[in-house]
């Protein structure tokens, strides 16, 4: 498996966030449909016209929403697994960036120390009167 690019990684994280939000919204819709079915149960028991058909329609909607929730959860799990699989590559990138940063800092300190040494060893200019 190849490492994700920064753009791919950001896109995958955005996809996970979007799926998480979609799941929350769908769960709310499913809960609403189920609550409406429960409210219709008494009307169905009393034989109110159209109550049973409405309860069946709402139950079918709730089932369809549940299927969509499950599909979103599978897609989210796959995206999360891909991020998890990419983590060793990401860790290596971070380590390389940190090493490069440390090396640059060392070069700067070394160059500054050399300048200080050279300045200290230079003959002091005598003031001319």
PDB file of C-alpha atoms in Angstrom:
ATOM      1  CA  UNK A   1       0.000   0.000   0.000  1.00  0.00           C
ATOM      2  CA  UNK A   2       1.384   3.382  -0.928  1.00  0.00           C
ATOM      3  CA  UNK A   3       1.483   6.396   1.321  1.00  0.00           C
ATOM      4  CA  UNK A   4      -1.254   8.975   1.046  1.00  0.00           C
ATOM      5  CA  UNK A   5      -0.349  12.420  -0.177  1.00  0.00           C
ATOM      6  CA  UNK A   6      -1.150  15.344   2.080  1.00  0.00           C
ATOM      7  CA  UNK A   7      -4.139  16.205  -0.133  1.00  0.00           C
ATOM      8  CA  UNK A   8      -5.399  12.608  -0.075  1.00  0.00           C
ATOM      9  CA  UNK A   9      -4.992  12.446   3.707  1.00  0.00           C
ATOM     10  CA  UNK A  10      -6.872  15.709   4.210  1.00  0.00           C
ATOM     11  CA  UNK A  11      -9.584  14.529   1.819  1.00  0.00           C
ATOM     12  CA  UNK A  12      -9.940  11.260   3.697  1.00  0.00           C
ATOM     13  CA  UNK A  13     -10.227  13.053   7.036  1.00  0.00           C
ATOM     14  CA  UNK A  14     -12.853  15.380   5.559  1.00  0.00           C
ATOM     15  CA  UNK A  15     -14.729  12.339   4.227  1.00  0.00           C
ATOM     16  CA  UNK A  16     -14.692  10.753   7.687  1.00  0.00           C
ATOM     17  CA  UNK A  17     -16.031  13.970   9.233  1.00  0.00           C
ATOM     18  CA  UNK A  18     -18.738  14.202   6.566  1.00  0.00           C
ATOM     19  CA  UNK A  19     -19.775  10.588   7.059  1.00  0.00           C
ATOM     20  CA  UNK A  20     -19.884  11.057  10.833  1.00  0.00           C
ATOM     21  CA  UNK A  21     -22.207  14.020  10.434  1.00  0.00           C
ATOM     22  CA  UNK A  22     -24.338  12.140   7.900  1.00  0.00           C
ATOM     23  CA  UNK A  23     -24.674   9.217  10.313  1.00  0.00           C
ATOM     24  CA  UNK A  24     -25.822  11.546  13.107  1.00  0.00           C
ATOM     25  CA  UNK A  25     -28.400  13.137  10.789  1.00  0.00           C
ATOM     26  CA  UNK A  26     -29.657   9.771   9.562  1.00  0.00           C
ATOM     27  CA  UNK A  27     -29.925   8.382  13.091  1.00  0.00           C
ATOM     28  CA  UNK A  28     -32.032  11.404  14.019  1.00  0.00           C
ATOM     29  CA  UNK A  29     -34.291  10.756  11.004  1.00  0.00           C
ATOM     30  CA  UNK A  30     -34.595   7.072  11.887  1.00  0.00           C
ATOM     31  CA  UNK A  31     -35.489   7.917  15.479  1.00  0.00           C
ATOM     32  CA  UNK A  32     -38.146  10.376  14.261  1.00  0.00           C
ATOM     33  CA  UNK A  33     -39.707   7.750  11.969  1.00  0.00           C
ATOM     34  CA  UNK A  34     -39.721   5.143  14.751  1.00  0.00           C
ATOM     35  CA  UNK A  35     -41.306   7.605  17.201  1.00  0.00           C
ATOM     36  CA  UNK A  36     -44.031   8.414  14.685  1.00  0.00           C
ATOM     37  CA  UNK A  37     -44.723   4.691  14.219  1.00  0.00           C
ATOM     38  CA  UNK A  38     -45.022   4.302  17.998  1.00  0.00           C
ATOM     39  CA  UNK A  39     -47.485   7.203  18.110  1.00  0.00           C
ATOM     40  CA  UNK A  40     -49.554   5.523  15.401  1.00  0.00           C
ATOM     41  CA  UNK A  41     -49.654   2.177  17.244  1.00  0.00           C
ATOM     42  CA  UNK A  42     -52.719   3.208  19.252  1.00  0.00           C
ATOM     43  CA  UNK A  43     -54.514   4.423  16.123  1.00  0.00           C
ATOM     44  CA  UNK A  44     -53.675   1.141  14.369  1.00  0.00           C
ATOM     45  CA  UNK A  45     -54.986  -0.830  17.374  1.00  0.00           C
ATOM     46  CA  UNK A  46     -58.217   1.197  17.295  1.00  0.00           C
ATOM     47  CA  UNK A  47     -58.614   0.587  13.556  1.00  0.00           C
ATOM     48  CA  UNK A  48     -58.318   4.238  12.550  1.00  0.00           C
ATOM     49  CA  UNK A  49     -58.482   4.621   8.764  1.00  0.00           C
ATOM     50  CA  UNK A  50     -55.075   4.969   7.116  1.00  0.00           C
ATOM     51  CA  UNK A  51     -53.116   4.558  10.352  1.00  0.00           C
ATOM     52  CA  UNK A  52     -51.800   1.105   9.468  1.00  0.00           C
ATOM     53  CA  UNK A  53     -50.722   2.203   5.977  1.00  0.00           C
ATOM     54  CA  UNK A  54     -48.982   5.261   7.439  1.00  0.00           C
ATOM     55  CA  UNK A  55     -47.249   3.142  10.084  1.00  0.00           C
ATOM     56  CA  UNK A  56     -46.042   0.709   7.399  1.00  0.00           C
ATOM     57  CA  UNK A  57     -44.806   3.596   5.230  1.00  0.00           C
ATOM     58  CA  UNK A  58     -42.913   5.149   8.144  1.00  0.00           C
ATOM     59  CA  UNK A  59     -41.467   1.782   9.146  1.00  0.00           C
ATOM     60  CA  UNK A  60     -40.220   1.238   5.584  1.00  0.00           C
ATOM     61  CA  UNK A  61     -38.636   4.693   5.640  1.00  0.00           C
ATOM     62  CA  UNK A  62     -36.939   3.874   8.945  1.00  0.00           C
ATOM     63  CA  UNK A  63     -35.598   0.614   7.490  1.00  0.00           C
ATOM     64  CA  UNK A  64     -34.275   2.410   4.398  1.00  0.00           C
ATOM     65  CA  UNK A  65     -32.595   4.986   6.623  1.00  0.00           C
ATOM     66  CA  UNK A  66     -31.067   2.163   8.714  1.00  0.00           C
ATOM     67  CA  UNK A  67     -29.595   0.629   5.540  1.00  0.00           C
ATOM     68  CA  UNK A  68     -28.092   3.993   4.605  1.00  0.00           C
ATOM     69  CA  UNK A  69     -26.677   4.389   8.120  1.00  0.00           C
ATOM     70  CA  UNK A  70     -25.025   0.983   7.850  1.00  0.00           C
ATOM     71  CA  UNK A  71     -23.573   1.858   4.438  1.00  0.00           C
ATOM     72  CA  UNK A  72     -22.170   5.117   5.831  1.00  0.00           C
ATOM     73  CA  UNK A  73     -20.717   3.270   8.816  1.00  0.00           C
ATOM     74  CA  UNK A  74     -18.984   0.768   6.520  1.00  0.00           C
ATOM     75  CA  UNK A  75     -17.583   3.588   4.358  1.00  0.00           C
ATOM     76  CA  UNK A  76     -16.410   5.453   7.458  1.00  0.00           C
ATOM     77  CA  UNK A  77     -14.755   2.315   8.860  1.00  0.00           C
ATOM     78  CA  UNK A  78     -12.950   1.739   5.553  1.00  0.00           C
ATOM     79  CA  UNK A  79     -11.717   5.346   5.484  1.00  0.00           C
ATOM     80  CA  UNK A  80     -10.582   5.124   9.103  1.00  0.00           C
ATOM     81  CA  UNK A  81      -8.738   1.887   8.351  1.00  0.00           C
ATOM     82  CA  UNK A  82      -6.991   3.557   5.402  1.00  0.00           C
ATOM     83  CA  UNK A  83      -5.895   6.395   7.703  1.00  0.00           C
ATOM     84  CA  UNK A  84      -4.677   3.840  10.240  1.00  0.00           C
ATOM     85  CA  UNK A  85      -2.772   1.982   7.515  1.00  0.00           C
ATOM     86  CA  UNK A  86      -1.175   5.263   6.439  1.00  0.00           C
ATOM     87  CA  UNK A  87      -0.020   6.189   9.960  1.00  0.00           C
ATOM     88  CA  UNK A  88       3.438   4.533   9.689  1.00  0.00           C
ATOM     89  CA  UNK A  89       4.075   6.557   6.516  1.00  0.00           C
ATOM     90  CA  UNK A  90       2.877   9.712   8.274  1.00  0.00           C
ATOM     91  CA  UNK A  91       5.078   8.970  11.303  1.00  0.00           C
ATOM     92  CA  UNK A  92       8.085   8.556   8.988  1.00  0.00           C
ATOM     93  CA  UNK A  93       7.284  11.889   7.303  1.00  0.00           C
ATOM     94  CA  UNK A  94       7.049  13.631  10.670  1.00  0.00           C
ATOM     95  CA  UNK A  95      10.338  12.078  11.834  1.00  0.00           C
ATOM     96  CA  UNK A  96      12.055  13.180   8.609  1.00  0.00           C
ATOM     97  CA  UNK A  97      10.712  16.729   8.993  1.00  0.00           C
ATOM     98  CA  UNK A  98      11.884  16.858  12.613  1.00  0.00           C
ATOM     99  CA  UNK A  99      15.326  15.526  11.665  1.00  0.00           C
ATOM    100  CA  UNK A 100      15.640  18.105   8.897  1.00  0.00           C
ATOM    101  CA  UNK A 101      14.617  20.862  11.294  1.00  0.00           C
ATOM    102  CA  UNK A 102      17.189  19.709  13.883  1.00  0.00           C
ATOM    103  CA  UNK A 103      19.907  19.532  11.218  1.00  0.00           C
ATOM    104  CA  UNK A 104      19.115  23.068  10.058  1.00  0.00           C
ATOM    105  CA  UNK A 105      19.242  24.308  13.651  1.00  0.00           C
ATOM    106  CA  UNK A 106      22.614  22.594  14.168  1.00  0.00           C
ATOM    107  CA  UNK A 107      24.019  24.135  10.981  1.00  0.00           C
ATOM    108  CA  UNK A 108      22.856  27.573  12.116  1.00  0.00           C
ATOM    109  CA  UNK A 109      24.399  27.171  15.581  1.00  0.00           C
ATOM    110  CA  UNK A 110      27.649  25.813  14.104  1.00  0.00           C
ATOM    111  CA  UNK A 111      27.889  28.676  11.599  1.00  0.00           C
ATOM    112  CA  UNK A 112      27.200  31.232  14.328  1.00  0.00           C
ATOM    113  CA  UNK A 113      29.819  29.652  16.614  1.00  0.00           C
ATOM    114  CA  UNK A 114      32.372  29.736  13.780  1.00  0.00           C
ATOM    115  CA  UNK A 115      31.657  33.431  13.192  1.00  0.00           C
ATOM    116  CA  UNK A 116      32.160  34.090  16.897  1.00  0.00           C
ATOM    117  CA  UNK A 117      35.454  32.155  16.899  1.00  0.00           C
ATOM    118  CA  UNK A 118      36.680  34.018  13.830  1.00  0.00           C
ATOM    119  CA  UNK A 119      35.740  37.334  15.372  1.00  0.00           C
ATOM    120  CA  UNK A 120      37.540  36.438  18.605  1.00  0.00           C
ATOM    121  CA  UNK A 121      40.691  35.348  16.764  1.00  0.00           C
ATOM    122  CA  UNK A 122      40.857  38.350  14.470  1.00  0.00           C
ATOM    123  CA  UNK A 123      43.511  40.842  15.499  1.00  0.00           C
ATOM    124  CA  UNK A 124      42.000  43.629  17.417  1.00  0.00           C
ATOM    125  CA  UNK A 125      42.151  46.747  15.376  1.00  0.00           C
ATOM    126  CA  UNK A 126      44.267  49.270  17.178  1.00  0.00           C
ATOM    127  CA  UNK A 127      42.868  52.722  17.325  1.00  0.00           C
ATOM    128  CA  UNK A 128      44.935  55.154  15.336  1.00  0.00           C
ATOM    129  CA  UNK A 129      45.476  58.481  16.965  1.00  0.00           C
TER     130      UNK A 129
END
